[in-house]
Amino acid sequence: MKKSKAGSSVAPPKKKINLALQGGGAHGAFTWGVLDSLLNDERIEIEGIVGTSAGAVNAAILAYGLEAGGRKKAQELLDRFWKFNSQCGKCSPFQPTACDKILGGKGSMEFSPYWQMFDVLSRMFSPYQWNPNHNNVFKDILEELIDFSLLQKSRNIKLFICATNVLTGRLKVFENCEITPEMILASACLPFLYQAPEINGEYYWDGGYMGNPPIFPVIYNTDCQDVLIVQINPINIPEVPKTATAIIDRINTLSFNSSLMREMRAIHFVTSLIEKGELDAAKYKHTYIHTIDAEEEMSKLTASSKMNLDMEFLKYLFDIGKEKAEEFLKDNYDAIGKKSSTDIATKFF
């Protein structure tokens, strides 16, 4: 806290940001840690949030918590959600074995016979066959944590949840005033795990296929110039995948990152034209891009770890997220509102 010349305390300036939250299954616990640190910093105000898949869940809980009770309420609800995930994990056969903990790397379940059996069977049978009743335990916890009637009326936080239309291949963006539990589940619907939810006669899969996450909703619908991307899926990996599971996981990662990388190129192009004076800054929004990621740590995680709900692993990701967010705030707080702290060309081209 700074002091004025008269000796009275002066609060540090507050800065507004928009958040763009990627999906990635259990790896979304990294985002949980990032959000916890951002909520601890009174200098940061959140105007808009766009989320996909696990990022959509984190986004909805964050937006509702801020609306219902402020920062502490949002932290409490995020904590409850991820602890609920862990409790569900204890009832699941997907558990890391002793071999996983010794040989498989952090969070791995590659040696688990149940994981291996599921990996094979999920390519032979669809959820329409082995989950005909369309059961999804997360609907109950979402309805328990979030008062959707209050969330729909919220005007303080602009929330955007993204899903992929199965039949048209188009990205669908749901906004505050209409968001229901089904829309969040649609955004997080991995087609080999769950049946495609039906919403107003349309069917949806995970939003990551068309935007993980898309940036345009917060660019077009907020006044804030700064977008902070919480990136879970690594762009770079240390070695060529050689197992069938690792190859499929890398294909999915490339697919989920591709739309973001294309959008970053477009933002970079428009920004360059604005800075050169070739576009009117009064008509075109000058967007500043910031990122928080853990490329080195995430690139080492196996595909099976995205389904590992063991609290030790979730807490490991949470702690990394907190650490990376604190580093970002320390190194880049001054850049917010002034310039991008991420070199888009270097990171995404």
Coordinates of C-alpha atoms in Angstrom, one line a residue:
M1 CA 0.0 0.0 0.0
K2 CA 1.5 3.3 -1.1
K3 CA 1.1 6.6 0.9
S4 CA 0.2 10.0 -0.4
K5 CA 2.1 13.1 0.5
A6 CA -0.3 13.8 3.3
G7 CA 0.6 10.3 4.7
S8 CA -2.8 8.6 4.0
S9 CA -2.8 5.2 2.4
V10 CA -3.5 5.1 -1.3
A11 CA -4.9 1.9 -2.8
P12 CA -3.0 0.5 -5.9
P13 CA -4.8 1.1 -9.2
K14 CA -7.2 -1.6 -10.2
K15 CA -7.0 -3.1 -13.7
K16 CA -9.7 -4.9 -15.7
I17 CA -9.0 -8.1 -17.6
N18 CA -11.0 -10.6 -19.6
L19 CA -10.3 -14.3 -19.0
A20 CA -10.1 -17.0 -21.7
L21 CA -10.1 -20.5 -20.1
Q22 CA -9.0 -23.6 -22.0
G23 CA -10.4 -27.1 -21.4
G24 CA -8.4 -30.2 -20.7
G25 CA -10.2 -32.6 -18.3
A26 CA -8.6 -33.0 -14.9
H27 CA -5.8 -30.6 -16.1
G28 CA -8.4 -27.9 -15.5
A29 CA -7.2 -28.0 -11.9
F30 CA -4.2 -25.9 -13.2
T31 CA -6.8 -23.1 -14.0
W32 CA -8.3 -23.5 -10.6
G33 CA -4.9 -22.5 -9.1
V34 CA -4.5 -19.6 -11.5
L35 CA -8.0 -18.3 -10.6
D36 CA -7.3 -18.6 -6.9
S37 CA -4.3 -16.4 -7.2
L38 CA -6.1 -13.8 -9.4
L39 CA -8.9 -13.7 -6.9
N40 CA -6.4 -13.0 -4.1
D41 CA -5.1 -9.9 -5.9
E42 CA -7.4 -7.0 -5.2
R43 CA -5.8 -5.0 -8.1
I44 CA -7.4 -7.3 -10.7
E45 CA -11.0 -6.9 -11.8
I46 CA -12.6 -9.4 -14.2
E47 CA -15.0 -8.0 -16.8
G48 CA -15.6 -11.0 -19.1
I49 CA -14.9 -14.7 -19.1
V50 CA -15.0 -17.1 -22.0
G51 CA -14.5 -20.8 -21.3
T52 CA -14.6 -24.2 -23.1
S53 CA -15.0 -27.7 -21.6
A54 CA -13.3 -27.8 -18.2
G55 CA -12.6 -24.1 -18.7
A56 CA -16.4 -23.6 -19.1
V57 CA -17.0 -25.2 -15.8
N58 CA -14.4 -23.1 -14.1
A59 CA -15.7 -20.0 -15.8
A60 CA -19.3 -20.6 -14.8
I61 CA -18.4 -21.2 -11.2
L62 CA -16.2 -18.2 -11.1
A63 CA -18.8 -15.9 -12.6
Y64 CA -21.5 -17.1 -10.3
G65 CA -19.3 -16.9 -7.2
L66 CA -18.3 -13.3 -8.0
E67 CA -21.9 -12.4 -8.5
A68 CA -23.3 -14.2 -5.4
G69 CA -20.6 -13.3 -2.9
G70 CA -17.5 -11.8 -4.3
R71 CA -13.9 -13.2 -4.4
K72 CA -14.1 -15.4 -1.3
K73 CA -17.3 -17.0 -2.5
A74 CA -15.8 -17.8 -5.9
Q75 CA -12.8 -19.3 -4.3
E76 CA -15.0 -21.4 -2.0
L77 CA -17.1 -22.7 -4.8
L78 CA -14.1 -23.6 -7.0
D79 CA -12.6 -25.4 -4.1
R80 CA -15.8 -27.4 -3.5
F81 CA -16.1 -28.3 -7.2
W82 CA -12.6 -29.7 -7.4
K83 CA -12.9 -31.6 -4.1
F84 CA -16.1 -33.1 -5.4
N85 CA -14.2 -34.2 -8.5
S86 CA -11.7 -35.9 -6.3
Q87 CA -14.4 -37.7 -4.2
C88 CA -16.0 -38.9 -7.5
G89 CA -12.5 -40.1 -8.5
K90 CA -12.3 -42.3 -5.4
C91 CA -15.4 -44.2 -6.5
S92 CA -13.9 -44.7 -10.0
P93 CA -11.8 -47.7 -11.1
F94 CA -9.4 -45.2 -12.8
Q95 CA -6.7 -45.1 -10.2
P96 CA -3.0 -44.7 -10.6
T97 CA -1.2 -47.9 -9.6
A98 CA 2.1 -48.3 -7.8
C99 CA 3.8 -48.8 -11.2
D100 CA 2.3 -45.5 -12.4
K101 CA 3.6 -43.6 -9.5
I102 CA 7.1 -45.1 -9.9
L103 CA 7.5 -45.4 -13.7
G104 CA 4.6 -43.6 -15.3
G105 CA 5.3 -40.0 -14.5
K106 CA 3.2 -37.4 -12.7
G107 CA -0.5 -38.2 -12.8
S108 CA -0.1 -41.2 -15.1
M109 CA -2.5 -44.1 -15.1
E110 CA -1.0 -45.8 -18.1
F111 CA -0.2 -49.0 -16.1
S112 CA -3.8 -49.2 -14.7
P113 CA -5.6 -52.3 -16.2
Y114 CA -8.9 -50.4 -15.9
W115 CA -7.5 -47.4 -17.9
Q116 CA -6.1 -49.7 -20.6
M117 CA -9.4 -51.6 -20.8
F118 CA -11.4 -48.4 -21.1
D119 CA -9.0 -47.0 -23.7
V120 CA -9.6 -50.1 -25.9
L121 CA -13.4 -50.3 -25.3
S122 CA -14.0 -46.6 -25.9
R123 CA -12.8 -47.2 -29.5
M124 CA -15.2 -50.1 -29.9
F125 CA -18.3 -48.9 -28.1
S126 CA -19.9 -45.5 -27.9
P127 CA -21.6 -43.9 -24.8
Y128 CA -24.9 -44.5 -26.6
Q129 CA -24.2 -48.2 -26.0
W130 CA -22.6 -48.3 -22.5
N131 CA -24.3 -45.2 -21.1
P132 CA -27.8 -45.4 -22.7
N133 CA -29.5 -43.5 -19.8
H134 CA -27.2 -40.5 -20.5
N135 CA -26.1 -40.3 -16.9
N136 CA -23.7 -37.4 -16.0
V137 CA -22.9 -36.9 -12.3
F138 CA -21.6 -33.3 -12.9
K139 CA -25.1 -32.0 -13.6
D140 CA -26.1 -32.5 -10.0
I141 CA -23.0 -30.7 -8.6
L142 CA -23.4 -27.8 -11.0
E143 CA -27.0 -27.3 -9.9
E144 CA -25.9 -27.6 -6.2
L145 CA -23.1 -25.0 -6.6
I146 CA -24.8 -22.5 -9.0
D147 CA -28.1 -20.7 -8.8
F148 CA -28.6 -20.4 -12.5
S149 CA -31.5 -18.0 -12.2
L150 CA -29.1 -15.6 -10.5
L151 CA -26.3 -16.3 -13.0
Q152 CA -28.7 -15.5 -15.9
K153 CA -29.5 -12.1 -14.4
S154 CA -25.9 -11.2 -13.7
R155 CA -24.7 -7.9 -15.2
N156 CA -21.4 -7.6 -13.4
I157 CA -19.6 -10.4 -15.2
K158 CA -20.1 -11.2 -18.9
L159 CA -19.9 -15.0 -19.3
F160 CA -19.6 -16.9 -22.5
I161 CA -19.7 -20.7 -22.7
C162 CA -18.7 -22.4 -26.0
A163 CA -19.7 -25.7 -27.6
T164 CA -19.4 -27.4 -31.0
N165 CA -22.6 -28.1 -33.0
V166 CA -22.2 -31.7 -34.0
L167 CA -24.3 -31.5 -37.2
T168 CA -23.1 -28.1 -38.6
G169 CA -19.6 -28.0 -37.2
R170 CA -20.2 -24.4 -36.1
L171 CA -19.1 -22.9 -32.8
K172 CA -22.0 -22.0 -30.5
V173 CA -21.5 -19.3 -27.9
F174 CA -24.0 -19.3 -24.9
E175 CA -24.3 -16.1 -22.9
N176 CA -25.2 -15.2 -19.3
C177 CA -28.9 -14.6 -19.9
E178 CA -29.5 -18.2 -21.2
I179 CA -26.9 -20.4 -19.6
T180 CA -28.2 -23.7 -18.0
P181 CA -26.4 -26.7 -16.7
E182 CA -27.0 -28.5 -20.0
M183 CA -25.0 -25.8 -21.8
I184 CA -22.0 -26.3 -19.6
L185 CA -22.2 -30.1 -20.0
A186 CA -22.4 -29.5 -23.8
S187 CA -19.2 -27.5 -23.7
A188 CA -17.5 -30.3 -21.8
C189 CA -19.0 -33.2 -23.8
L190 CA -16.2 -35.5 -25.0
P191 CA -18.0 -37.7 -27.5
F192 CA -16.3 -40.9 -26.4
L193 CA -17.5 -40.4 -22.8
Y194 CA -20.9 -38.8 -23.1
Q195 CA -23.9 -38.6 -25.5
A196 CA -24.2 -35.3 -27.3
P197 CA -26.6 -33.1 -25.2
E198 CA -29.6 -31.7 -27.1
I199 CA -30.3 -28.0 -26.6
N200 CA -33.2 -26.4 -28.5
G201 CA -33.2 -29.2 -31.1
E202 CA -29.4 -29.0 -31.7
Y203 CA -26.7 -31.4 -30.5
Y204 CA -23.4 -30.4 -29.1
W205 CA -19.9 -31.8 -28.4
D206 CA -16.9 -30.3 -26.6
G207 CA -16.3 -26.7 -27.6
G208 CA -12.6 -27.3 -27.9
Y209 CA -13.0 -28.7 -31.4
M210 CA -13.9 -25.3 -32.7
G211 CA -12.5 -22.9 -30.1
N212 CA -10.3 -23.7 -27.1
P213 CA -11.2 -21.1 -26.2
P214 CA -12.4 -18.6 -28.7
I215 CA -11.3 -15.0 -28.0
F216 CA -13.8 -13.0 -30.1
P217 CA -16.7 -13.1 -27.5
V218 CA -14.8 -11.0 -25.0
I219 CA -13.3 -8.8 -27.7
Y220 CA -16.7 -7.9 -29.2
N221 CA -18.8 -7.8 -26.1
T222 CA -16.6 -6.0 -23.5
D223 CA -14.9 -2.7 -23.2
C224 CA -11.8 -4.2 -21.7
Q225 CA -8.8 -4.4 -24.1
D226 CA -6.8 -7.1 -22.1
V227 CA -7.4 -10.8 -22.6
L228 CA -5.6 -13.2 -20.3
I229 CA -5.5 -16.8 -21.8
V230 CA -5.1 -19.6 -19.3
Q231 CA -3.6 -22.2 -21.5
I232 CA -3.7 -25.9 -20.5
N233 CA -2.9 -27.7 -23.8
P234 CA 0.8 -27.5 -24.6
I235 CA 1.8 -26.2 -28.0
N236 CA 5.2 -27.9 -27.9
I237 CA 6.0 -31.4 -26.7
P238 CA 9.4 -32.9 -26.0
E239 CA 9.3 -36.0 -28.3
V240 CA 7.3 -37.7 -31.0
P241 CA 4.4 -39.7 -29.7
K242 CA 4.9 -43.4 -30.4
T243 CA 2.0 -45.3 -28.6
A244 CA -1.5 -45.3 -30.0
T245 CA -2.9 -43.4 -27.0
A246 CA -0.1 -40.8 -27.1
I247 CA -0.7 -40.3 -30.9
I248 CA -4.4 -39.8 -30.4
D249 CA -3.8 -37.4 -27.5
R250 CA -1.5 -35.3 -29.6
I251 CA -3.9 -35.2 -32.5
N252 CA -6.6 -34.0 -30.1
T253 CA -4.2 -31.4 -28.6
L254 CA -3.3 -30.1 -32.1
S255 CA -7.0 -29.9 -33.0
F256 CA -7.9 -28.1 -29.8
N257 CA -5.1 -25.6 -30.2
S258 CA -5.5 -25.0 -33.9
S259 CA -8.5 -22.6 -33.7
L260 CA -6.8 -20.6 -31.0
M261 CA -3.6 -20.3 -33.0
R262 CA -5.6 -19.1 -36.1
E263 CA -7.4 -16.5 -34.0
M264 CA -4.1 -15.3 -32.5
R265 CA -2.8 -14.7 -36.1
A266 CA -5.8 -12.7 -36.9
I267 CA -5.5 -10.6 -33.7
H268 CA -1.8 -10.1 -34.4
F269 CA -2.6 -8.9 -38.0
V270 CA -5.2 -6.4 -36.9
T271 CA -3.1 -5.2 -34.1
S272 CA -0.1 -4.6 -36.4
L273 CA -2.3 -2.6 -38.8
I274 CA -3.6 -0.4 -35.9
E275 CA -0.1 0.2 -34.6
K276 CA 1.0 1.2 -38.1
G277 CA -1.9 3.6 -38.5
E278 CA -3.4 1.6 -41.3
L279 CA -6.6 1.0 -39.4
D280 CA -8.5 3.5 -37.4
A281 CA -8.0 2.8 -33.7
A282 CA -11.4 4.4 -33.0
K283 CA -13.2 1.8 -35.1
Y284 CA -11.0 -1.3 -34.4
K285 CA -10.3 -2.6 -30.9
H286 CA -6.6 -2.7 -30.0
T287 CA -6.4 -6.0 -28.0
Y288 CA -3.6 -6.8 -25.6
I289 CA -2.9 -10.5 -25.2
H290 CA -1.5 -12.1 -22.0
T291 CA -1.0 -15.8 -21.3
I292 CA -0.4 -18.0 -18.3
D293 CA 0.7 -21.5 -19.1
A294 CA 2.9 -24.4 -17.8
E295 CA 4.2 -25.7 -21.1
E296 CA 7.1 -27.6 -19.6
E297 CA 5.0 -29.3 -16.9
M298 CA 2.0 -30.0 -19.1
S299 CA 3.9 -31.4 -22.0
K300 CA 5.2 -34.2 -19.8
L301 CA 1.7 -35.4 -18.7
T302 CA 0.1 -38.4 -20.3
A303 CA -3.3 -38.7 -21.9
S304 CA -4.5 -40.8 -19.0
S305 CA -3.7 -38.0 -16.5
K306 CA -6.6 -36.0 -17.9
M307 CA -8.9 -38.5 -16.2
N308 CA -6.9 -38.7 -13.0
L309 CA -9.0 -37.2 -10.2
D310 CA -6.7 -38.1 -7.3
M311 CA -6.5 -35.1 -5.0
E312 CA -2.7 -35.3 -4.8
F313 CA -2.5 -34.9 -8.6
L314 CA -5.2 -32.1 -8.6
K315 CA -3.4 -30.3 -5.8
Y316 CA -0.1 -30.6 -7.8
L317 CA -1.7 -28.9 -10.8
F318 CA -3.4 -26.3 -8.5
D319 CA -0.1 -25.4 -7.0
I320 CA 1.5 -25.0 -10.4
G321 CA -1.4 -22.7 -11.4
K322 CA -1.0 -20.5 -8.4
E323 CA 2.7 -20.2 -8.9
K324 CA 2.4 -19.3 -12.6
A325 CA -0.3 -16.7 -11.8
E326 CA 1.8 -15.1 -9.1
E327 CA 4.8 -15.0 -11.5
F328 CA 2.6 -13.4 -14.2
L329 CA 1.3 -10.7 -11.8
K330 CA 4.7 -9.9 -10.5
D331 CA 6.3 -9.7 -14.0
N332 CA 3.4 -8.3 -16.1
Y333 CA 1.0 -6.4 -14.0
D334 CA 2.3 -3.1 -15.3
A335 CA 1.7 -4.2 -18.9
I336 CA -2.0 -4.7 -18.3
G337 CA -3.9 -1.9 -20.1
K338 CA -0.8 -0.7 -21.9
K339 CA 0.5 -3.5 -24.1
S340 CA 0.6 -7.3 -24.7
S341 CA 2.9 -9.2 -22.4
T342 CA 2.9 -12.2 -24.8
D343 CA 4.7 -12.1 -28.1
I344 CA 2.0 -13.5 -30.2
A345 CA 4.2 -14.2 -33.2
T346 CA 6.8 -16.1 -31.2
K347 CA 4.3 -18.1 -29.1
F348 CA 1.6 -19.0 -31.7
F349 CA 3.2 -18.7 -35.2

